[in-house]
XYZ file of C-alpha atoms in Angstrom:
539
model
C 0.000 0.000 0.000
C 1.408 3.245 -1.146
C 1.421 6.528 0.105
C 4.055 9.136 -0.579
C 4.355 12.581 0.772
C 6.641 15.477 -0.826
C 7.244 18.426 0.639
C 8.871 21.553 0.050
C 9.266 24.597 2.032
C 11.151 26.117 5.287
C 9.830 24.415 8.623
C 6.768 25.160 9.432
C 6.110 26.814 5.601
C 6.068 23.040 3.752
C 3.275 22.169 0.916
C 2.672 19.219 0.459
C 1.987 16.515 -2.528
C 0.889 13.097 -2.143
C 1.743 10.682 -4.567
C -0.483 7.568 -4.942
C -2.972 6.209 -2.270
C -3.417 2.366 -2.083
C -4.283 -0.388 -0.195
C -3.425 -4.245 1.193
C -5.212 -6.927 1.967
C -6.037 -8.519 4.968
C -5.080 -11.598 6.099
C -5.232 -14.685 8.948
C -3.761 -11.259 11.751
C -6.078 -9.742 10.327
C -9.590 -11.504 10.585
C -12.736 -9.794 9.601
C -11.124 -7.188 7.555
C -10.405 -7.324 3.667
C -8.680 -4.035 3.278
C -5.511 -2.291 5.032
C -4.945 1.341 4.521
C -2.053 3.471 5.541
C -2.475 5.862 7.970
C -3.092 9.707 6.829
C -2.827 11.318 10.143
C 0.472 13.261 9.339
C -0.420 15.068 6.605
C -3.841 15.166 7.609
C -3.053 17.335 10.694
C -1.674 19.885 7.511
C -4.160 19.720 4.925
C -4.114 23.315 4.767
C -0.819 22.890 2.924
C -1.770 20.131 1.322
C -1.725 21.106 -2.640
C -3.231 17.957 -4.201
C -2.874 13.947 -5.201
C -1.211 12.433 -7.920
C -1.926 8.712 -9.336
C 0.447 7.385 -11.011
C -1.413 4.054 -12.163
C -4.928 2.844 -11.116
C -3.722 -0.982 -9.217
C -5.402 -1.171 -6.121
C -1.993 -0.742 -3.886
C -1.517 2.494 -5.339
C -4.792 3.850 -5.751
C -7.668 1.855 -3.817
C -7.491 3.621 -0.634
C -8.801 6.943 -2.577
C -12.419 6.684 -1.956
C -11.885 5.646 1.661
C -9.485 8.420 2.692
C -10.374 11.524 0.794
C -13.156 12.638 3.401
C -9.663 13.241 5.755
C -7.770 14.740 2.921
C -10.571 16.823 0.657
C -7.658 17.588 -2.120
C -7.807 17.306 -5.660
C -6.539 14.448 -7.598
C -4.614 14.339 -10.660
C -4.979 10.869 -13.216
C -4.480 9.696 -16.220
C -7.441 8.422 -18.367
C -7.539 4.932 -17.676
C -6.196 5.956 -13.991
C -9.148 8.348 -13.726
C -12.227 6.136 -15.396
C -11.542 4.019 -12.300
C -11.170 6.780 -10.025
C -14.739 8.005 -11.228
C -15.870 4.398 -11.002
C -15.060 4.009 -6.816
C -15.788 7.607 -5.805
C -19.947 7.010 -7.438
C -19.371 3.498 -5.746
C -19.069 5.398 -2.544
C -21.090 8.510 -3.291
C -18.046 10.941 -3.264
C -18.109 12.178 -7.615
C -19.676 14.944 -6.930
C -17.678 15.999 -4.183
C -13.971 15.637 -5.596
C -11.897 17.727 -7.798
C -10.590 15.515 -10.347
C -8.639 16.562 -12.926
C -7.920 14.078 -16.001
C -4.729 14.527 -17.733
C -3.273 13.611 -20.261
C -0.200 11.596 -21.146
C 3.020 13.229 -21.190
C 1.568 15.771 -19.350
C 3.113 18.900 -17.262
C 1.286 20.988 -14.798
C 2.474 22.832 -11.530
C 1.033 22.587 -7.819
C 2.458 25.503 -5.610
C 6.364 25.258 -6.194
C 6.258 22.301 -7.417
C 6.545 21.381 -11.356
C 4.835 18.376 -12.014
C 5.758 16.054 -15.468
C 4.650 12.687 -16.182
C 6.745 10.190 -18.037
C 5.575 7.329 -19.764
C 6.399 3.953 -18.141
C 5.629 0.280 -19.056
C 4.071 -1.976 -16.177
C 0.968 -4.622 -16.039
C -1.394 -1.833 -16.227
C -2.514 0.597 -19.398
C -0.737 4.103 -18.336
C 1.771 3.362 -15.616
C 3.475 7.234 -15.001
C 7.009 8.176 -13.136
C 6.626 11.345 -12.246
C 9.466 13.959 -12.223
C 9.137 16.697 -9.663
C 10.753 19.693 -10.304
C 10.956 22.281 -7.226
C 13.298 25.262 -6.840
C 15.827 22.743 -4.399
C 16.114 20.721 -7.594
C 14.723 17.514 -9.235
C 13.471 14.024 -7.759
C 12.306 11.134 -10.072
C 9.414 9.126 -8.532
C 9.247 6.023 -10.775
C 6.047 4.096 -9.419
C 5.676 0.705 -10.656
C 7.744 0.369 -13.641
C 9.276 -2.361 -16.220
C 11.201 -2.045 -19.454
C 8.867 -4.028 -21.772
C 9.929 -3.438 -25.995
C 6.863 -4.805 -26.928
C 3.944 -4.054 -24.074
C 0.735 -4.466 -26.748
C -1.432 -1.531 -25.184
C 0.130 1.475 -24.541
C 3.706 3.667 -25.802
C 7.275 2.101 -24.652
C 9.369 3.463 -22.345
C 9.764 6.977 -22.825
C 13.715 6.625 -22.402
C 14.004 9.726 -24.291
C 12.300 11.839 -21.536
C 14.409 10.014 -18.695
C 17.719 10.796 -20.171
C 17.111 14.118 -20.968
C 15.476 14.259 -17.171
C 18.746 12.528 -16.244
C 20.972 15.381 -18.488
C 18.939 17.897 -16.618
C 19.760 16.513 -13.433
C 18.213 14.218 -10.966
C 18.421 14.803 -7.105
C 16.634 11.246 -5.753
C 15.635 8.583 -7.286
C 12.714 7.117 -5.721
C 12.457 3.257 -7.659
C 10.778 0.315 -7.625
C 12.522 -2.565 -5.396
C 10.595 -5.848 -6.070
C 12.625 -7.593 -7.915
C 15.654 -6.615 -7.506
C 17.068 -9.770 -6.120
C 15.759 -11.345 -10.102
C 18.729 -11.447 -12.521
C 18.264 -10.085 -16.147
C 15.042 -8.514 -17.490
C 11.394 -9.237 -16.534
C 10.564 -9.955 -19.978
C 7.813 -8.860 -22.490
C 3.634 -8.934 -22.544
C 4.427 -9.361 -26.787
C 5.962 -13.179 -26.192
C 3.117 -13.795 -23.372
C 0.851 -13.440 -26.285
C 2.296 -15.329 -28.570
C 2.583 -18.380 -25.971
C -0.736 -17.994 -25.044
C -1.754 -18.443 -29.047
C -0.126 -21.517 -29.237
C -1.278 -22.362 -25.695
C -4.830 -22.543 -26.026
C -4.662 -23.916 -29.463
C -3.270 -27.482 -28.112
C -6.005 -27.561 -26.026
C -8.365 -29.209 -28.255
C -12.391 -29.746 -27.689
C -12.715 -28.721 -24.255
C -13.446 -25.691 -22.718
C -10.666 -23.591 -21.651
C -10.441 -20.808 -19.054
C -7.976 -17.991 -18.471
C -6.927 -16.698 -14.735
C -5.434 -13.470 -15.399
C -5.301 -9.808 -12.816
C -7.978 -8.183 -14.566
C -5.907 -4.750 -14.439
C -3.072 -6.260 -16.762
C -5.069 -5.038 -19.716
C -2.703 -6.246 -22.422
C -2.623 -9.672 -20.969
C -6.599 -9.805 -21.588
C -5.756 -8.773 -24.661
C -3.742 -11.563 -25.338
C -6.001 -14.070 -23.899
C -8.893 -12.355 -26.202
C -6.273 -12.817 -28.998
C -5.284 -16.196 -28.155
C -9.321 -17.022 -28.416
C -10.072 -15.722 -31.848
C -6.930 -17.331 -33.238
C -8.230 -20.617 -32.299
C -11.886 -19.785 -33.131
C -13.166 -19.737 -29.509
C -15.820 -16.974 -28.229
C -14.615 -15.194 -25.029
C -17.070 -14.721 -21.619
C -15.667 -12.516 -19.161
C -16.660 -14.187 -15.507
C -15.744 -12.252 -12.606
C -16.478 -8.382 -11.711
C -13.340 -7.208 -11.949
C -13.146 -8.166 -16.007
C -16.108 -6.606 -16.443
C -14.646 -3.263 -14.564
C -11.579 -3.367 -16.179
C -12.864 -4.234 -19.526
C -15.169 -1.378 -19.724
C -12.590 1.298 -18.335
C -9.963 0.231 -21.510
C -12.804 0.472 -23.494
C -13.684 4.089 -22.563
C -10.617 5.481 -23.109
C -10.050 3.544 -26.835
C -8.636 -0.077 -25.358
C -10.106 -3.213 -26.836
C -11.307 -1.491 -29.643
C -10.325 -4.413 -32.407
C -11.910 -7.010 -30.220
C -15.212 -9.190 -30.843
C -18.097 -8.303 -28.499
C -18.028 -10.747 -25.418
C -20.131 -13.278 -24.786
C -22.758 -13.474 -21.814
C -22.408 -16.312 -19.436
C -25.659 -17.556 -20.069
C -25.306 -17.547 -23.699
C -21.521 -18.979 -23.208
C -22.922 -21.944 -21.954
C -24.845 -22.974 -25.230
C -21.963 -22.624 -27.206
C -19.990 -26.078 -28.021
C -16.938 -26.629 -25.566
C -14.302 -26.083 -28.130
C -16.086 -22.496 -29.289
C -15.560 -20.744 -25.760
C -12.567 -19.326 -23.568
C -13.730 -18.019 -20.285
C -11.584 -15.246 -19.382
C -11.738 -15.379 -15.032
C -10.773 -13.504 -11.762
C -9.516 -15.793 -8.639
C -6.089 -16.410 -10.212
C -4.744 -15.938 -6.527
C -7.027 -18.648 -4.982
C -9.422 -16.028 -3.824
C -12.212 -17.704 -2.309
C -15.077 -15.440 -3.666
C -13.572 -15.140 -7.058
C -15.562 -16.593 -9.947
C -12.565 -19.264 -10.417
C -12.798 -20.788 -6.973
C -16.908 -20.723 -7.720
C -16.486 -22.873 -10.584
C -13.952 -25.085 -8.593
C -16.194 -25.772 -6.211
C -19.218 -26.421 -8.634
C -21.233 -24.081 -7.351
C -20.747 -21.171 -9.963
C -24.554 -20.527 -11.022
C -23.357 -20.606 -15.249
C -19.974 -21.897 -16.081
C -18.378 -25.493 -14.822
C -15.372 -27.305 -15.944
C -14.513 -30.686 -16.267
C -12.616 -33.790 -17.643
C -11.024 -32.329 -20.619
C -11.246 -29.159 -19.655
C -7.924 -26.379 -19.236
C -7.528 -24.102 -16.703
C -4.479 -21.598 -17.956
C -2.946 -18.895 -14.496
C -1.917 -16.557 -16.413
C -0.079 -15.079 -13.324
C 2.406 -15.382 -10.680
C 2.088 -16.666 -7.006
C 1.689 -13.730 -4.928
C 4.038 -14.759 -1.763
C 0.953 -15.630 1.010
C -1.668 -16.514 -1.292
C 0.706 -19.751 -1.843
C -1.860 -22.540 -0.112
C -5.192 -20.778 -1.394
C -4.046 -21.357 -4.866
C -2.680 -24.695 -4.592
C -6.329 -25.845 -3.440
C -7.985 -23.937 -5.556
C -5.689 -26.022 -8.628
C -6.447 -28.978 -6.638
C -9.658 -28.439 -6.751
C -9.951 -28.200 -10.422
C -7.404 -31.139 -11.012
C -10.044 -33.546 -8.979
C -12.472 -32.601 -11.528
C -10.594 -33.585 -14.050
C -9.386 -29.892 -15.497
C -6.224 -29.784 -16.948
C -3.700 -27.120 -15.308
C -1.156 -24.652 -16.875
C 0.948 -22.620 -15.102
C 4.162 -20.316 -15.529
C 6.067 -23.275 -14.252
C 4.897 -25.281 -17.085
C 4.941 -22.486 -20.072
C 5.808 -19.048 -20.636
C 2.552 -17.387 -20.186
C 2.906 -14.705 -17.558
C 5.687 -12.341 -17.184
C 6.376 -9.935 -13.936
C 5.248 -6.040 -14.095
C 8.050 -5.363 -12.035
C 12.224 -4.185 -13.042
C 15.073 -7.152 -12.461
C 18.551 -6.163 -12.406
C 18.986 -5.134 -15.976
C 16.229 -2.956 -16.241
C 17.137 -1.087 -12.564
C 20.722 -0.760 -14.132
C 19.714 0.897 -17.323
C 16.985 3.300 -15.462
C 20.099 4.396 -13.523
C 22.124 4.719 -16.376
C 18.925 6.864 -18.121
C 18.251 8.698 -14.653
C 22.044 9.241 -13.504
C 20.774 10.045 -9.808
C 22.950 11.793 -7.284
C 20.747 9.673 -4.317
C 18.927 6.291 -4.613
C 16.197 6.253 -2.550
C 14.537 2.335 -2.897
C 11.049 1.935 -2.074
C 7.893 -0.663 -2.752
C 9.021 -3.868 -1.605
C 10.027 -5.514 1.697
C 12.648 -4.962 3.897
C 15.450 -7.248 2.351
C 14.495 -5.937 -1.127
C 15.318 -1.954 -0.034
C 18.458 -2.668 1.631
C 19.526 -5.140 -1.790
C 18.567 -2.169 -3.825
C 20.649 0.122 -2.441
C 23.354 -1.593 -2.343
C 22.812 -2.268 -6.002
C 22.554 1.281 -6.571
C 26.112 1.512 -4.294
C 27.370 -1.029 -7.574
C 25.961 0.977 -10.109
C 28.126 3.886 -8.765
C 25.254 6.058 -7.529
C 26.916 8.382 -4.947
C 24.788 7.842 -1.652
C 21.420 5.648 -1.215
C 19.149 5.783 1.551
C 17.404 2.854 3.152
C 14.043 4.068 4.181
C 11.157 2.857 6.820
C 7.906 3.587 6.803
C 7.244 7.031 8.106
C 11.026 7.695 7.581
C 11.439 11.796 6.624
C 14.154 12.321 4.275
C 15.489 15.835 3.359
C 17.274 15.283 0.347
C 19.451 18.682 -0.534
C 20.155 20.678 -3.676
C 23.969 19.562 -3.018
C 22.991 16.274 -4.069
C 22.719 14.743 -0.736
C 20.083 13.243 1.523
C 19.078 11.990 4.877
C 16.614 10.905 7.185
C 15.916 13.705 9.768
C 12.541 13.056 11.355
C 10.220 10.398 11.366
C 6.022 10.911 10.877
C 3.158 8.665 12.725
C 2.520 5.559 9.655
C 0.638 3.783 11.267
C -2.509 1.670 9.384
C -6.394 1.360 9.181
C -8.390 -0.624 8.521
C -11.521 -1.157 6.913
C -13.779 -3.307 9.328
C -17.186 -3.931 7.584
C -18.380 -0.311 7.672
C -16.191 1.509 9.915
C -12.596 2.308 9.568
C -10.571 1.631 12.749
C -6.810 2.178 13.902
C -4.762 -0.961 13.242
C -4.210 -1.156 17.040
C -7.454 -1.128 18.558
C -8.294 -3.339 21.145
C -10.937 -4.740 18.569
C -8.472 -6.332 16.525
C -6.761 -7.787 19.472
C -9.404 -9.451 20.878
C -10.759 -10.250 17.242
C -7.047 -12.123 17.105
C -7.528 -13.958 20.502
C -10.733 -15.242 20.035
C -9.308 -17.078 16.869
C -6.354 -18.434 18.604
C -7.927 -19.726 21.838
C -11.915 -19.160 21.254
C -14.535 -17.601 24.132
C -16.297 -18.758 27.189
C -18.756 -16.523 28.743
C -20.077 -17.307 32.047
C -23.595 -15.811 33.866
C -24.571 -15.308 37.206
C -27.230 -13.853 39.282
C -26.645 -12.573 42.234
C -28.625 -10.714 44.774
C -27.858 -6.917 46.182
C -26.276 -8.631 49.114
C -23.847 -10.925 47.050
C -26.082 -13.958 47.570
C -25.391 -16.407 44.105
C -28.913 -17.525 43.432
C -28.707 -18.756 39.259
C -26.061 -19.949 37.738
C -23.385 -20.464 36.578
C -23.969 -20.834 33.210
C -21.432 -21.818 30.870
C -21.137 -20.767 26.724
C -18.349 -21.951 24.863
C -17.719 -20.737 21.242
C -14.215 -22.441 19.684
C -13.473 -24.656 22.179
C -12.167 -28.460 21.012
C -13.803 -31.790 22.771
C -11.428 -34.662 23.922
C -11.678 -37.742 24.217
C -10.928 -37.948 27.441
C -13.582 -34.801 28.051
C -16.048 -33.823 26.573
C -17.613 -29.914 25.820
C -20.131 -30.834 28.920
C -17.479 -31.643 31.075
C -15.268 -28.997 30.757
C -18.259 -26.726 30.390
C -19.099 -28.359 34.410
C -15.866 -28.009 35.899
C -15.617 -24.209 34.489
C -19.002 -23.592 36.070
C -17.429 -25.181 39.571
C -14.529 -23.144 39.540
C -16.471 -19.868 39.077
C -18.782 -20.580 42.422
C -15.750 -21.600 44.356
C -14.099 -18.045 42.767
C -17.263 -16.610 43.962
C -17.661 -18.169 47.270
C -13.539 -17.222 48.570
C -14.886 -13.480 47.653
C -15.834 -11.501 51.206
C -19.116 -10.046 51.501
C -17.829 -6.506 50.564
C -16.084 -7.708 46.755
C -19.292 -9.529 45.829
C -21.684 -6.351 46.143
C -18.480 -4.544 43.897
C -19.613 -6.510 40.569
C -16.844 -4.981 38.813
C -14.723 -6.602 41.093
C -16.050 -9.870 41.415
C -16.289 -10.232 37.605
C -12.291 -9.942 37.488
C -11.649 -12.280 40.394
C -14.324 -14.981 38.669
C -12.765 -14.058 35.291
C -8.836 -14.671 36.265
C -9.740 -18.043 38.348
C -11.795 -19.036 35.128
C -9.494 -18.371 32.959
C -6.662 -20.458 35.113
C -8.632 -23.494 35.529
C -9.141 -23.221 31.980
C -5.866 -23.340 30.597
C -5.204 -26.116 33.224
C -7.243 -28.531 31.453
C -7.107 -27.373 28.220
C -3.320 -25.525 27.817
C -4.483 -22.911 26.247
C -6.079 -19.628 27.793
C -9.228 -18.338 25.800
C -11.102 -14.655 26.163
C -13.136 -15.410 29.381
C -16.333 -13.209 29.749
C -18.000 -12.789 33.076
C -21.552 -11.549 33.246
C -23.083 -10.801 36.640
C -26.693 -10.126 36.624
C -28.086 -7.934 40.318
C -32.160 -9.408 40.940
């Protein structure tokens, strides 16, 4: 999830930019919530100064956090077309269009917020329009790549603009601020033109079944290729999943998919013969409410798959969705569907600069700083050393909230360090990554809940109870749910009954006394200790 702040200005004086605004997913620390935000509070607290947003692509981690956030920012925001269409798309979603100052422009474009002098430079990633973005301010120059790859043949969309980087580079280039993820991969990531080709040849060995695509629905060229690889082999293409659909129509508003044949419905998909249909499908990550684990599981409501029929994952493994994908391929291999991957052909290639392609950038960019950024911890510090090889004069390995003042001398360092905390988005509400909600969310998945009622009179007489709920707790063989439900009930009245007269009319009190001997006598028997809940009813 992406969010970068520049600012320029004495202390105390600073406007601000923000560049990009995305989100994460959630995951097993995380249960209940689907989406993890960063945390706006810094800038925020100065959105006074704060000049306005700039997208540099429209994937999720870089711009799905818009909608959610704006309300605490209230800036404008600054997109390209595709970049934008989707924009629109989420702020209706969440009733915000009318509210929010967008501003489409247009490729190649240069504009200035406040002091600073904004140009965008035309990149190649696994998304139409992916931007770097040089920003020019009185100080001097920084280069904020984005997400970035050197692709000679990308299928939608211009080449990198290498032109515009080396005379950005001949201009002169304070920072750097680059893509890291894979700079631990030798060579170059390779090109979306071979995918296609591969993917031709792919689906026309596949003979009279049916055959189905998993693809990110935001790599438009690679639908393109899969649409492609279809009509070359006289197949029909449905688009299954929301995310096609969404994706689909946004190329198609701003000129995309123009040369393509209309799709085909689901329901009209499934009349046509096996061999006359490609499905192209979300869920390539093993996403349990994507169409492709619906169809795994059989209970899609219009498209199935079966003996004879190929399943192509167009995509990588996303490190953590590893075992949701290898049941989800499971799944489809016990129906009898026939399973290609990128270990078995050619038929995805990474969005993403290896070596090569981060040395020629710095050969193009010729920065006086590397700063690395977007990736994890071991990929910064790998980059910068890299850059160290590559004979860039300093590099900077930055955290999270990390303030670096990088100086018109061509030098830079981290002075200061801002709150970066995240958010996230729990059903309805949005909630600080540390609230005790989460924690207790987390504890009653490790070790489940028991709640325990009791009446008691005004006096501290026990006259009902105790009754005993369990939620998540296991039954043994050598004790069952009733049983340990009996002896948890007999250690709360003994709790009760060691209490003197004057702690059982303090119900406050005696509910932490019952709680803590529960809670022991609990993870006597059982070794673990769950969230114990005592409820203490005055009649």
């Amino acid at each position: 999830m992406n969010l970068n702040l520049y600012g320029y200005g004495p202390e105390g004086q600073q406007k601000w930019i923000i560049v990009d605004c995305g989100v994460t997913f959630g995951d097993l620390n995380t249960p209940g919530v689907d989406l993890i935000m960063p945390d706006p509070r810094f800038i925020e607290e100065r959105r006074d100064d704060l000049l306005g947003m700039v997208l540099t692509h429209a994937h999720e981690d870089h711009m799905g956090a818009v909608a959610h956030l704006w309300r605490r920012l209230r800036c404008p925001i600054w997109a390209t077309p595709f970049t934008a269409w989707l924009v629109r798309d989420r702020l209706r979603e969440y009733g915000l269009l009318d509210e929010v100052e967008l501003h489409e422009i247009a490729l190649d474009s240069r504009f200035s917020l406040g002091p600073f002098d904004l140009q965008m430079v035309t990149l190649t990633h696994s998304i139409p329009e992916p931007n770097g973005i040089a920003i020019r301010t009185p100080a001097g120059m920084v280069l904020h790549t984005g997400d970035w790859k050197i692709d000679p043949n990308p299928l939608i969309g211009e080449v990198t603009d290498s032109d515009a980087i080396s005379a950005i580079g001949d201009e002169g280039v304070l920072a750097m601020i680059c893509d890291s993820t894979n700079v631990f991969t030798p060579g170059e990531a390779g090109s979306e033109g071979d995918v296609r080709d591969e993917l031709i040849k792919l689906v026309g060995e596949c003979g009279t079944g049916k055959v189905a695509i998993a693809s990110f629905a935001s790599n438009v060229a690679r639908l393109q290729s899969a649409i492609q690889a279809a009509e070359a082999n006289g197949r029909r293409v449905c688009l299954v999943g929301r995310s096609m659909h969404r994706m689909t129509a946004a190329a198609k508003a701003v000129g995309m998919l123009s040369d393509v044949k209309d799709f085909i419905s689901e329901e009209d998909a499934a009349r046509f013969p096996n061999e006359k249909i490609l499905y192209l499908c979300t869920g390539s990550q093993g996403e349990p409410r994507a169409a492709l684990s619906r169809i795994a599981e059989g209970n899609h409501r219009n498209v199935s798959l079966s003996s004879g029929d190929t399943v192509i994952f167009s995509s990588r493994v996303i490190p953590g969705n590893d075992v949701g994908i290898f049941q989800l391929q499971n799944r489809l291999a016990e129906r009898g569907v026939n399973i290609f991957t990128e270990k078995d052909r050619p038929i995805h290639v990474s969005g993403h600069p290896c070596r090569d392609e981060l040395a020629q950038m710095y050969a193009w960019a010729k920065p006086k700083v590397a700063i690395p950024v977007h990736g994890e911890r071991r990929h910064l510090l790998e980059h910068a050393a890299f850059a160290r090889e590559l004979q860039v004069p300093q590099a900077v390995s930055v955290r999270n909230g990390d303030m670096v003042q990088i100086r018109s001398d061509g030098t830079a360092s981290i002075v200061d360090e801002a709150p970066a905390s995240r958010l996230h988005v729990d059903g309805n509400f949005i909630v600080d990554a540390g609230a005790d909600s989460m924690r207790e969310r987390r504890k009653l998945a490790h070790a489940g809940q028991i709640a325990i009622a009791m009446a008691v009179t005004d006096t501290g007489e026990l006259v009902s109870g105790p009754e005993v709920r369990m939620q998540g707790v296991p039954e043994d063989a050598q004790m069952s749910l009733d049983d340990f439900a009996d002896a948890l009930a007999d250690e709360a009245e003994r709790a009760f009954d060691r209490l003197s007269k004057r702690d059982r009319r303090d119900v406050e009190r005696a509910e932490e006394e019952v709680r803590r001997a529960v809670r022991r006598e609990a993870s006597r028997i059982w070794g673990k200790k769950p969230w114990v809940e005592i409820l203490m009813l005055e009649v």
